[in-house]
Amino acid sequence: MNINITKTTKSRITYINFDKLDFGRVFSDHMFVMAYQNGTWQQPSIEPYGSITFEPSMMALHYGQAVFEGMKAYHANDKTIHLFRPKDHHKRLNNSARRLCMPEIEESVFIEGLEELLKLDSAWVPKTHGHALYIRPLMFASEEYLAAKVSEEYQFFIITSPVAAYYSEGFNPVSLTTSENFVRAVKGGTGEAKAAGNYGGSFLPAKKAQEIGYTQVLWLDAIEHKYVEEVGTMNIFFLMDNKLVTPQLSGSVLPGITRRSVIALAKEWGIEVEERQISIDEVFDAHKNGTLQEIFGAGTAAVISPVGHINHKGESITLDREKIGPFAKKMFDAITDIQYGKIDDKYGWIHPVTLV
Ligand code: COI
């Protein structure tokens, strides 16, 4: 693939304080750009990161045809950067694109684009353990037209941002509340796609949760308001009775790539994993009868995030320990050790990018 590369003449890296990274606030020097016109993707380019221009009639702004991914690159050593499961992210991006009637991207274009971008901006990959270069591929409808129909033009970007922990709590447990009035997604909707609108729609309930002291909403199913689904920024796991239980991919839950990695590792450790419906009442009952051992979330941005507290209709459960549980810690260590190349990757999850 031929990528037009225009390098920046003035890197911004010297202005960045890598010891104080706010999630998604600063961006590396370059971005990957590709336009879709006349029924096909045009020649891609890598350009200095910066503003883009568009008219207010651009369709993505009106009808929400926009999908994205969240993935990460890790500093393994001075010659190697590790991308974590990029082909799985590519597949999910195309699944999301199909759901929103958008064009798919070839795997080789996605992977080569990422590799070239990372080689150019390798100095932006943080070296501190626990920090990473967050990668945000995004595609949106760019035709300028007000008819409510499928756009005929798209833009695809990959931008990157050096990050530390996603939640301000860091490794301390987050607290969640269910929502009585709002739902995130319903089967047949766009909940299993990484569609921009899924996030916009969750901001009001999240704001209300934060106003009463909770980090995020623990979403329940939209029909019965009974079964646990996900957190919106991460999938959810319960260690109960020495089994790992997580909501099944029902059609309204995002198929998390960290979720899949957690399940694979737990199975390898001999833990029974159940992907099934789990009601919020079952979680509260398990807490009452002492079988609920740990709760944690899993996602690219959040990695493994312990949950210390859940509120549901004014009743709440607080797990004994106000810090990360041993199983979640073991999972965090195993995943990050694979990501940073500290232990062998038996699974083929790591895609190394060799720097010259
Ligand atoms: C991710 O984990 O990458 C996400 O997309 C969650 C959030 C930052 C939107």
mmCIF file of C-alpha atoms and ligand atoms in Angstrom:
data_model
loop_
_atom_site.group_PDB
_atom_site.id
_atom_site.type_symbol
_atom_site.label_atom_id
_atom_site.label_comp_id
_atom_site.label_asym_id
_atom_site.label_seq_id
_atom_site.Cartn_x
_atom_site.Cartn_y
_atom_site.Cartn_z
ATOM 1 C CA MET A 1 0.000 0.000 0.000
ATOM 2 C CA ASN A 2 1.231 3.448 -0.863
ATOM 3 C CA ILE A 3 0.780 5.986 1.940
ATOM 4 C CA ASN A 4 1.618 9.641 1.281
ATOM 5 C CA ILE A 5 3.616 10.729 4.297
ATOM 6 C CA THR A 6 4.052 14.365 5.296
ATOM 7 C CA LYS A 7 6.095 14.703 8.461
ATOM 8 C CA THR A 8 5.630 17.527 10.916
ATOM 9 C CA THR A 9 8.356 20.164 10.906
ATOM 10 C CA LYS A 10 7.828 20.906 14.598
ATOM 11 C CA SER A 11 7.141 18.085 17.035
ATOM 12 C CA ARG A 12 5.005 19.025 20.054
ATOM 13 C CA ILE A 13 6.418 16.246 22.207
ATOM 14 C CA THR A 14 8.682 18.542 24.243
ATOM 15 C CA TYR A 15 5.578 20.317 25.626
ATOM 16 C CA ILE A 16 4.065 17.107 26.971
ATOM 17 C CA ASN A 17 4.443 16.143 30.631
ATOM 18 C CA PHE A 18 4.452 12.339 30.444
ATOM 19 C CA ASP A 19 4.211 12.159 34.263
ATOM 20 C CA LYS A 20 0.852 13.901 34.236
ATOM 21 C CA LEU A 21 -1.258 12.473 31.454
ATOM 22 C CA ASP A 22 -4.950 13.205 31.420
ATOM 23 C CA PHE A 23 -6.805 10.531 29.379
ATOM 24 C CA GLY A 24 -7.254 11.605 25.757
ATOM 25 C CA ARG A 25 -6.181 15.215 26.212
ATOM 26 C CA VAL A 26 -2.997 15.376 24.122
ATOM 27 C CA PHE A 27 -2.330 13.926 20.694
ATOM 28 C CA SER A 28 0.776 12.693 18.965
ATOM 29 C CA ASP A 29 2.358 14.523 16.044
ATOM 30 C CA HIS A 30 0.710 12.636 13.172
ATOM 31 C CA MET A 31 -2.601 11.165 12.060
ATOM 32 C CA PHE A 32 -3.621 8.640 9.414
ATOM 33 C CA VAL A 33 -6.253 9.965 6.991
ATOM 34 C CA MET A 34 -8.238 8.252 4.240
ATOM 35 C CA ALA A 35 -11.303 9.429 2.314
ATOM 36 C CA TYR A 36 -14.067 7.343 0.722
ATOM 37 C CA GLN A 37 -15.473 8.824 -2.475
ATOM 38 C CA ASN A 38 -17.072 7.495 -5.670
ATOM 39 C CA GLY A 39 -17.626 4.109 -4.070
ATOM 40 C CA THR A 40 -14.047 3.445 -3.042
ATOM 41 C CA TRP A 41 -11.376 4.319 -0.475
ATOM 42 C CA GLN A 42 -8.851 6.802 -1.845
ATOM 43 C CA GLN A 43 -5.118 6.799 -1.336
ATOM 44 C CA PRO A 44 -4.311 7.158 2.376
ATOM 45 C CA SER A 45 -1.935 9.673 3.884
ATOM 46 C CA ILE A 46 -0.202 10.362 7.146
ATOM 47 C CA GLU A 47 -0.144 14.045 7.987
ATOM 48 C CA PRO A 48 0.713 16.306 10.908
ATOM 49 C CA TYR A 49 -2.066 16.069 13.521
ATOM 50 C CA GLY A 50 -4.343 19.074 13.212
ATOM 51 C CA SER A 51 -7.687 20.604 12.385
ATOM 52 C CA ILE A 52 -9.899 19.459 9.565
ATOM 53 C CA THR A 53 -12.462 21.588 7.790
ATOM 54 C CA PHE A 54 -16.022 20.640 6.943
ATOM 55 C CA GLU A 55 -19.309 22.348 6.223
ATOM 56 C CA PRO A 56 -22.119 22.407 8.800
ATOM 57 C CA SER A 57 -24.147 20.243 6.412
ATOM 58 C CA MET A 58 -21.757 17.294 6.918
ATOM 59 C CA MET A 59 -24.012 14.276 7.431
ATOM 60 C CA ALA A 60 -22.275 12.736 10.474
ATOM 61 C CA LEU A 61 -23.242 15.815 12.474
ATOM 62 C CA HIS A 62 -26.913 15.411 11.637
ATOM 63 C CA TYR A 63 -27.562 11.679 11.498
ATOM 64 C CA GLY A 64 -24.802 10.207 13.634
ATOM 65 C CA GLN A 65 -23.232 7.889 11.071
ATOM 66 C CA ALA A 66 -19.980 7.601 13.017
ATOM 67 C CA VAL A 67 -18.144 4.605 14.484
ATOM 68 C CA PHE A 68 -14.833 4.258 16.276
ATOM 69 C CA GLU A 69 -12.422 1.888 17.972
ATOM 70 C CA GLY A 70 -10.262 2.138 21.068
ATOM 71 C CA MET A 71 -7.028 0.199 21.133
ATOM 72 C CA LYS A 72 -3.576 0.562 22.655
ATOM 73 C CA ALA A 73 0.135 0.318 21.844
ATOM 74 C CA TYR A 74 2.712 -0.500 24.524
ATOM 75 C CA HIS A 75 6.422 0.157 24.868
ATOM 76 C CA ALA A 76 8.099 -3.284 24.970
ATOM 77 C CA ASN A 77 11.694 -2.109 24.479
ATOM 78 C CA ASP A 78 13.506 0.638 22.612
ATOM 79 C CA LYS A 79 13.150 -1.262 19.342
ATOM 80 C CA THR A 80 9.659 -2.725 19.679
ATOM 81 C CA ILE A 81 6.146 -1.449 20.204
ATOM 82 C CA HIS A 82 3.343 -3.898 20.913
ATOM 83 C CA LEU A 83 -0.091 -3.461 19.417
ATOM 84 C CA PHE A 84 -2.688 -5.492 21.334
ATOM 85 C CA ARG A 85 -5.062 -7.552 19.178
ATOM 86 C CA PRO A 86 -5.236 -5.026 16.291
ATOM 87 C CA LYS A 87 -6.872 -7.536 13.942
ATOM 88 C CA ASP A 88 -9.705 -8.055 16.416
ATOM 89 C CA HIS A 89 -10.173 -4.290 16.621
ATOM 90 C CA HIS A 90 -10.191 -4.115 12.829
ATOM 91 C CA LYS A 91 -12.867 -6.806 12.653
ATOM 92 C CA ARG A 92 -15.005 -5.024 15.223
ATOM 93 C CA LEU A 93 -14.619 -1.709 13.367
ATOM 94 C CA ASN A 94 -15.938 -3.349 10.212
ATOM 95 C CA ASN A 95 -18.811 -4.949 12.154
ATOM 96 C CA SER A 96 -19.718 -1.519 13.516
ATOM 97 C CA ALA A 97 -19.407 0.020 10.036
ATOM 98 C CA ARG A 98 -21.731 -2.622 8.551
ATOM 99 C CA ARG A 99 -24.357 -1.908 11.210
ATOM 100 C CA LEU A 100 -24.256 1.811 10.382
ATOM 101 C CA CYS A 101 -24.279 1.173 6.610
ATOM 102 C CA MET A 102 -20.722 2.446 6.213
ATOM 103 C CA PRO A 103 -17.938 1.049 4.006
ATOM 104 C CA GLU A 104 -15.543 -1.543 5.399
ATOM 105 C CA ILE A 105 -11.784 -1.113 5.464
ATOM 106 C CA GLU A 106 -9.332 -3.748 4.310
ATOM 107 C CA GLU A 107 -7.318 -5.367 7.069
ATOM 108 C CA SER A 108 -3.994 -4.686 5.329
ATOM 109 C CA VAL A 109 -4.783 -0.961 5.030
ATOM 110 C CA PHE A 110 -5.729 -0.742 8.702
ATOM 111 C CA ILE A 111 -2.674 -2.653 9.931
ATOM 112 C CA GLU A 112 -0.123 -1.019 7.628
ATOM 113 C CA GLY A 113 -1.537 2.421 8.369
ATOM 114 C CA LEU A 114 -1.195 1.749 12.093
ATOM 115 C CA GLU A 115 2.338 0.425 11.721
ATOM 116 C CA GLU A 116 3.507 3.447 9.737
ATOM 117 C CA LEU A 117 1.860 5.853 12.148
ATOM 118 C CA LEU A 118 3.462 4.147 15.141
ATOM 119 C CA LYS A 119 6.895 4.119 13.531
ATOM 120 C CA LEU A 120 6.644 7.887 12.982
ATOM 121 C CA ASP A 121 5.306 8.640 16.470
ATOM 122 C CA SER A 122 7.138 5.929 18.428
ATOM 123 C CA ALA A 123 8.519 8.525 20.877
ATOM 124 C CA TRP A 124 4.924 9.189 21.961
ATOM 125 C CA VAL A 125 4.459 5.668 23.366
ATOM 126 C CA PRO A 126 4.850 6.147 27.134
ATOM 127 C CA LYS A 127 7.546 4.042 28.816
ATOM 128 C CA THR A 128 5.961 3.914 32.275
ATOM 129 C CA HIS A 129 4.310 0.596 33.178
ATOM 130 C CA GLY A 130 0.550 1.127 33.183
ATOM 131 C CA HIS A 131 0.737 3.894 30.601
ATOM 132 C CA ALA A 132 0.194 3.373 26.862
ATOM 133 C CA LEU A 133 -0.484 5.065 23.577
ATOM 134 C CA TYR A 134 -4.253 5.023 23.157
ATOM 135 C CA ILE A 135 -5.239 4.629 19.507
ATOM 136 C CA ARG A 136 -8.524 5.973 18.231
ATOM 137 C CA PRO A 137 -9.527 4.889 14.707
ATOM 138 C CA LEU A 138 -12.740 6.662 13.676
ATOM 139 C CA MET A 139 -14.952 6.806 10.610
ATOM 140 C CA PHE A 140 -17.716 9.288 9.899
ATOM 141 C CA ALA A 141 -20.092 10.325 7.113
ATOM 142 C CA SER A 142 -18.621 13.347 5.374
ATOM 143 C CA GLU A 143 -21.046 14.023 2.549
ATOM 144 C CA GLU A 144 -22.548 17.503 2.733
ATOM 145 C CA TYR A 145 -26.253 16.841 2.325
ATOM 146 C CA LEU A 146 -29.316 17.111 4.552
ATOM 147 C CA ALA A 147 -31.330 14.174 3.213
ATOM 148 C CA ALA A 148 -31.730 11.514 5.937
ATOM 149 C CA LYS A 149 -30.067 8.710 3.990
ATOM 150 C CA VAL A 150 -26.828 6.783 3.787
ATOM 151 C CA SER A 151 -23.876 9.070 3.071
ATOM 152 C CA GLU A 152 -21.864 8.426 -0.073
ATOM 153 C CA GLU A 153 -18.669 9.911 1.372
ATOM 154 C CA TYR A 154 -16.677 9.072 4.493
ATOM 155 C CA GLN A 155 -13.492 10.058 6.274
ATOM 156 C CA PHE A 156 -11.373 7.602 8.223
ATOM 157 C CA PHE A 157 -8.790 8.819 10.732
ATOM 158 C CA ILE A 158 -6.435 7.191 13.183
ATOM 159 C CA ILE A 159 -5.290 9.531 15.933
ATOM 160 C CA THR A 160 -3.221 8.581 18.985
ATOM 161 C CA SER A 161 -2.900 9.902 22.515
ATOM 162 C CA PRO A 162 -0.452 8.974 25.309
ATOM 163 C CA VAL A 163 -2.509 7.980 28.368
ATOM 164 C CA ALA A 164 -2.370 6.892 31.986
ATOM 165 C CA ALA A 165 -5.341 5.342 33.855
ATOM 166 C CA TYR A 166 -8.809 6.015 32.425
ATOM 167 C CA TYR A 167 -10.674 6.552 35.680
ATOM 168 C CA SER A 168 -9.463 9.217 38.100
ATOM 169 C CA GLU A 169 -9.725 6.513 40.793
ATOM 170 C CA GLY A 170 -6.719 4.825 39.113
ATOM 171 C CA PHE A 171 -6.553 1.377 40.637
ATOM 172 C CA ASN A 172 -8.959 2.178 43.454
ATOM 173 C CA PRO A 173 -12.404 0.636 43.103
ATOM 174 C CA VAL A 174 -15.019 2.583 41.159
ATOM 175 C CA SER A 175 -18.625 2.802 42.312
ATOM 176 C CA LEU A 176 -21.571 2.116 40.019
ATOM 177 C CA THR A 177 -25.277 2.724 40.119
ATOM 178 C CA THR A 178 -28.032 1.221 38.025
ATOM 179 C CA SER A 179 -30.423 3.670 36.381
ATOM 180 C CA GLU A 180 -34.161 3.406 36.872
ATOM 181 C CA ASN A 181 -35.160 5.688 34.022
ATOM 182 C CA PHE A 182 -32.600 5.283 31.288
ATOM 183 C CA VAL A 183 -31.364 2.441 29.101
ATOM 184 C CA ARG A 184 -28.193 2.216 27.008
ATOM 185 C CA ALA A 185 -29.232 -0.159 24.245
ATOM 186 C CA VAL A 186 -31.805 -2.694 23.216
ATOM 187 C CA LYS A 187 -31.413 -5.859 21.190
ATOM 188 C CA GLY A 188 -31.662 -4.968 17.514
ATOM 189 C CA GLY A 189 -30.356 -1.449 18.191
ATOM 190 C CA THR A 190 -26.750 -0.310 17.877
ATOM 191 C CA GLY A 191 -25.510 -1.384 21.326
ATOM 192 C CA GLU A 192 -23.159 -4.052 20.043
ATOM 193 C CA ALA A 193 -21.571 -1.631 17.566
ATOM 194 C CA LYS A 194 -19.036 0.947 18.664
ATOM 195 C CA ALA A 195 -21.281 3.719 17.394
ATOM 196 C CA ALA A 196 -20.615 7.275 18.516
ATOM 197 C CA GLY A 197 -24.286 7.805 19.377
ATOM 198 C CA ASN A 198 -24.221 5.032 21.997
ATOM 199 C CA TYR A 199 -21.861 7.181 24.031
ATOM 200 C CA GLY A 200 -23.633 10.516 23.486
ATOM 201 C CA GLY A 201 -26.880 8.950 24.682
ATOM 202 C CA SER A 202 -25.280 7.747 27.899
ATOM 203 C CA PHE A 203 -23.893 11.121 29.008
ATOM 204 C CA LEU A 204 -27.041 12.406 30.735
ATOM 205 C CA PRO A 205 -27.524 9.258 32.864
ATOM 206 C CA ALA A 206 -23.761 9.222 33.599
ATOM 207 C CA LYS A 207 -23.905 12.868 34.667
ATOM 208 C CA LYS A 208 -26.826 12.114 36.985
ATOM 209 C CA ALA A 209 -24.899 9.157 38.441
ATOM 210 C CA GLN A 210 -21.857 11.349 39.039
ATOM 211 C CA GLU A 211 -23.977 14.029 40.714
ATOM 212 C CA ILE A 212 -24.974 11.491 43.367
ATOM 213 C CA GLY A 213 -21.416 10.230 43.843
ATOM 214 C CA TYR A 214 -21.066 7.307 41.410
ATOM 215 C CA THR A 215 -18.367 6.891 38.797
ATOM 216 C CA GLN A 216 -20.567 5.331 36.093
ATOM 217 C CA VAL A 217 -23.882 3.646 35.352
ATOM 218 C CA LEU A 218 -24.192 -0.137 35.492
ATOM 219 C CA TRP A 219 -26.582 -0.685 32.614
ATOM 220 C CA LEU A 220 -29.452 -3.156 32.919
ATOM 221 C CA ASP A 221 -31.329 -4.678 29.996
ATOM 222 C CA ALA A 222 -33.800 -2.355 28.316
ATOM 223 C CA ILE A 223 -36.849 -4.685 28.398
ATOM 224 C CA GLU A 224 -37.089 -6.109 31.899
ATOM 225 C CA HIS A 225 -34.680 -3.733 33.597
ATOM 226 C CA LYS A 226 -33.416 -6.740 35.454
ATOM 227 C CA TYR A 227 -30.339 -8.231 33.800
ATOM 228 C CA VAL A 228 -26.875 -6.687 34.004
ATOM 229 C CA GLU A 229 -25.403 -5.683 30.629
ATOM 230 C CA GLU A 230 -22.241 -3.541 30.805
ATOM 231 C CA VAL A 231 -20.868 -0.237 32.045
ATOM 232 C CA GLY A 232 -20.622 1.605 28.715
ATOM 233 C CA THR A 233 -16.889 2.194 29.057
ATOM 234 C CA MET A 234 -16.201 -1.435 30.017
ATOM 235 C CA ASN A 235 -17.695 -4.929 30.283
ATOM 236 C CA ILE A 236 -18.452 -6.296 33.736
ATOM 237 C CA PHE A 237 -17.345 -9.477 35.558
ATOM 238 C CA PHE A 238 -18.450 -11.045 38.833
ATOM 239 C CA LEU A 239 -16.348 -13.602 40.686
ATOM 240 C CA MET A 240 -19.002 -15.625 42.514
ATOM 241 C CA ASP A 241 -18.591 -18.939 44.228
ATOM 242 C CA ASN A 242 -15.170 -19.247 42.541
ATOM 243 C CA LYS A 243 -16.783 -18.938 39.099
ATOM 244 C CA LEU A 244 -16.329 -15.995 36.771
ATOM 245 C CA VAL A 245 -19.714 -14.766 35.545
ATOM 246 C CA THR A 246 -20.216 -12.140 32.849
ATOM 247 C CA PRO A 247 -23.291 -11.093 30.849
ATOM 248 C CA GLN A 248 -23.554 -12.962 27.558
ATOM 249 C CA LEU A 249 -23.255 -11.008 24.312
ATOM 250 C CA SER A 250 -26.973 -10.543 23.941
ATOM 251 C CA GLY A 251 -26.970 -8.177 20.978
ATOM 252 C CA SER A 252 -26.990 -5.022 23.086
ATOM 253 C CA VAL A 253 -23.608 -5.480 24.794
ATOM 254 C CA LEU A 254 -20.339 -4.366 23.212
ATOM 255 C CA PRO A 255 -18.182 -7.438 22.419
ATOM 256 C CA GLY A 256 -15.134 -6.229 24.336
ATOM 257 C CA ILE A 257 -11.699 -7.387 23.266
ATOM 258 C CA THR A 258 -10.362 -7.127 26.820
ATOM 259 C CA ARG A 259 -13.497 -9.070 27.858
ATOM 260 C CA ARG A 260 -12.531 -11.864 25.467
ATOM 261 C CA SER A 261 -8.954 -11.837 26.782
ATOM 262 C CA VAL A 262 -10.148 -12.076 30.410
ATOM 263 C CA ILE A 263 -12.348 -15.065 29.557
ATOM 264 C CA ALA A 264 -9.486 -16.843 27.748
ATOM 265 C CA LEU A 265 -7.036 -16.309 30.621
ATOM 266 C CA ALA A 266 -9.524 -17.330 33.321
ATOM 267 C CA LYS A 267 -10.333 -20.555 31.435
ATOM 268 C CA GLU A 268 -6.654 -21.296 31.097
ATOM 269 C CA TRP A 269 -6.257 -20.887 34.865
ATOM 270 C CA GLY A 270 -8.950 -23.525 35.343
ATOM 271 C CA ILE A 271 -11.652 -21.087 36.430
ATOM 272 C CA GLU A 272 -15.162 -21.927 35.312
ATOM 273 C CA VAL A 273 -16.472 -19.062 33.173
ATOM 274 C CA GLU A 274 -20.176 -18.490 32.631
ATOM 275 C CA GLU A 275 -21.359 -16.118 29.906
ATOM 276 C CA ARG A 276 -25.029 -15.881 30.720
ATOM 277 C CA GLN A 277 -27.853 -13.675 31.882
ATOM 278 C CA ILE A 278 -27.168 -12.396 35.377
ATOM 279 C CA SER A 279 -29.805 -10.405 37.196
ATOM 280 C CA ILE A 280 -28.940 -7.546 39.506
ATOM 281 C CA ASP A 281 -30.924 -9.413 42.210
ATOM 282 C CA GLU A 282 -28.622 -12.424 41.823
ATOM 283 C CA VAL A 283 -25.616 -10.150 42.402
ATOM 284 C CA PHE A 284 -27.191 -8.644 45.528
ATOM 285 C CA ASP A 285 -28.234 -12.110 46.795
ATOM 286 C CA ALA A 286 -24.718 -13.444 46.237
ATOM 287 C CA HIS A 287 -23.393 -10.539 48.300
ATOM 288 C CA LYS A 288 -25.916 -11.290 51.062
ATOM 289 C CA ASN A 289 -25.047 -14.976 51.222
ATOM 290 C CA GLY A 290 -21.310 -14.350 51.049
ATOM 291 C CA THR A 291 -20.566 -15.927 47.653
ATOM 292 C CA LEU A 292 -19.811 -12.664 45.819
ATOM 293 C CA GLN A 293 -16.032 -12.398 45.910
ATOM 294 C CA GLU A 294 -15.073 -9.668 43.446
ATOM 295 C CA ILE A 295 -16.495 -7.368 40.796
ATOM 296 C CA PHE A 296 -14.406 -5.751 38.099
ATOM 297 C CA GLY A 297 -14.746 -4.111 34.715
ATOM 298 C CA ALA A 298 -12.636 -4.813 31.642
ATOM 299 C CA GLY A 299 -12.047 -2.577 28.652
ATOM 300 C CA THR A 300 -9.282 -1.152 26.502
ATOM 301 C CA ALA A 301 -9.227 2.242 28.183
ATOM 302 C CA ALA A 302 -10.026 0.956 31.674
ATOM 303 C CA VAL A 303 -7.936 -2.288 31.385
ATOM 304 C CA ILE A 304 -9.108 -4.019 34.606
ATOM 305 C CA SER A 305 -10.962 -1.730 36.936
ATOM 306 C CA PRO A 306 -12.144 -2.978 40.341
ATOM 307 C CA VAL A 307 -15.715 -2.162 41.359
ATOM 308 C CA GLY A 308 -16.140 -1.525 45.089
ATOM 309 C CA HIS A 309 -19.723 -0.434 45.329
ATOM 310 C CA ILE A 310 -23.028 -0.906 43.468
ATOM 311 C CA ASN A 311 -26.248 0.996 44.121
ATOM 312 C CA HIS A 312 -29.564 -0.342 42.851
ATOM 313 C CA LYS A 313 -32.828 1.421 43.720
ATOM 314 C CA GLY A 314 -31.380 2.851 46.923
ATOM 315 C CA GLU A 315 -29.973 -0.446 48.172
ATOM 316 C CA SER A 316 -26.281 -0.897 47.925
ATOM 317 C CA ILE A 317 -23.534 -3.424 48.246
ATOM 318 C CA THR A 318 -19.973 -2.637 49.197
ATOM 319 C CA LEU A 319 -17.341 -5.270 48.795
ATOM 320 C CA ASP A 320 -15.280 -5.917 51.911
ATOM 321 C CA ARG A 321 -12.054 -4.673 50.551
ATOM 322 C CA GLU A 322 -11.859 -1.090 49.388
ATOM 323 C CA LYS A 323 -9.046 -1.990 47.039
ATOM 324 C CA ILE A 324 -8.493 -4.304 44.085
ATOM 325 C CA GLY A 325 -9.298 -7.959 44.790
ATOM 326 C CA PRO A 326 -6.669 -10.689 44.286
ATOM 327 C CA PHE A 327 -8.325 -12.165 41.193
ATOM 328 C CA ALA A 328 -8.722 -8.793 39.426
ATOM 329 C CA LYS A 329 -5.112 -7.954 40.344
ATOM 330 C CA LYS A 330 -3.887 -11.277 38.953
ATOM 331 C CA MET A 331 -5.873 -10.609 35.758
ATOM 332 C CA PHE A 332 -4.526 -7.061 35.454
ATOM 333 C CA ASP A 333 -0.948 -8.309 35.922
ATOM 334 C CA ALA A 334 -1.357 -11.130 33.391
ATOM 335 C CA ILE A 335 -2.892 -8.906 30.705
ATOM 336 C CA THR A 336 -0.440 -6.048 31.157
ATOM 337 C CA ASP A 337 2.549 -8.443 31.334
ATOM 338 C CA ILE A 338 1.505 -9.825 27.938
ATOM 339 C CA GLN A 339 0.918 -6.328 26.567
ATOM 340 C CA TYR A 340 4.334 -5.031 27.671
ATOM 341 C CA GLY A 341 6.072 -8.239 26.567
ATOM 342 C CA LYS A 342 7.100 -9.253 30.088
ATOM 343 C CA ILE A 343 5.730 -12.743 29.595
ATOM 344 C CA ASP A 344 5.324 -14.875 26.494
ATOM 345 C CA ASP A 345 2.273 -14.271 24.385
ATOM 346 C CA LYS A 346 0.972 -17.797 23.750
ATOM 347 C CA TYR A 347 -2.211 -16.460 22.250
ATOM 348 C CA GLY A 348 -0.984 -14.430 19.286
ATOM 349 C CA TRP A 349 -2.514 -11.277 20.802
ATOM 350 C CA ILE A 350 0.588 -9.147 20.333
ATOM 351 C CA HIS A 351 1.378 -7.564 16.997
ATOM 352 C CA PRO A 352 4.954 -6.272 17.286
ATOM 353 C CA VAL A 353 6.026 -3.164 15.397
ATOM 354 C CA THR A 354 9.772 -3.089 14.931
ATOM 355 C CA LEU A 355 11.436 0.309 14.936
ATOM 356 C CA VAL A 356 14.524 0.938 12.844
HETATM 357 C C1 COI B 1 -12.256 2.065 25.081
HETATM 358 O O1 COI B 1 -12.143 1.345 26.075
HETATM 359 O O2 COI B 1 -11.387 2.131 24.230
HETATM 360 C C2 COI B 1 -13.435 2.893 24.883
HETATM 361 O O3 COI B 1 -13.749 3.142 23.770
HETATM 362 C C3 COI B 1 -14.150 3.414 26.059
HETATM 363 C C4 COI B 1 -14.250 4.899 26.164
HETATM 364 C C5 COI B 1 -12.958 5.638 26.354
HETATM 365 C C6 COI B 1 -15.137 5.524 25.160
#
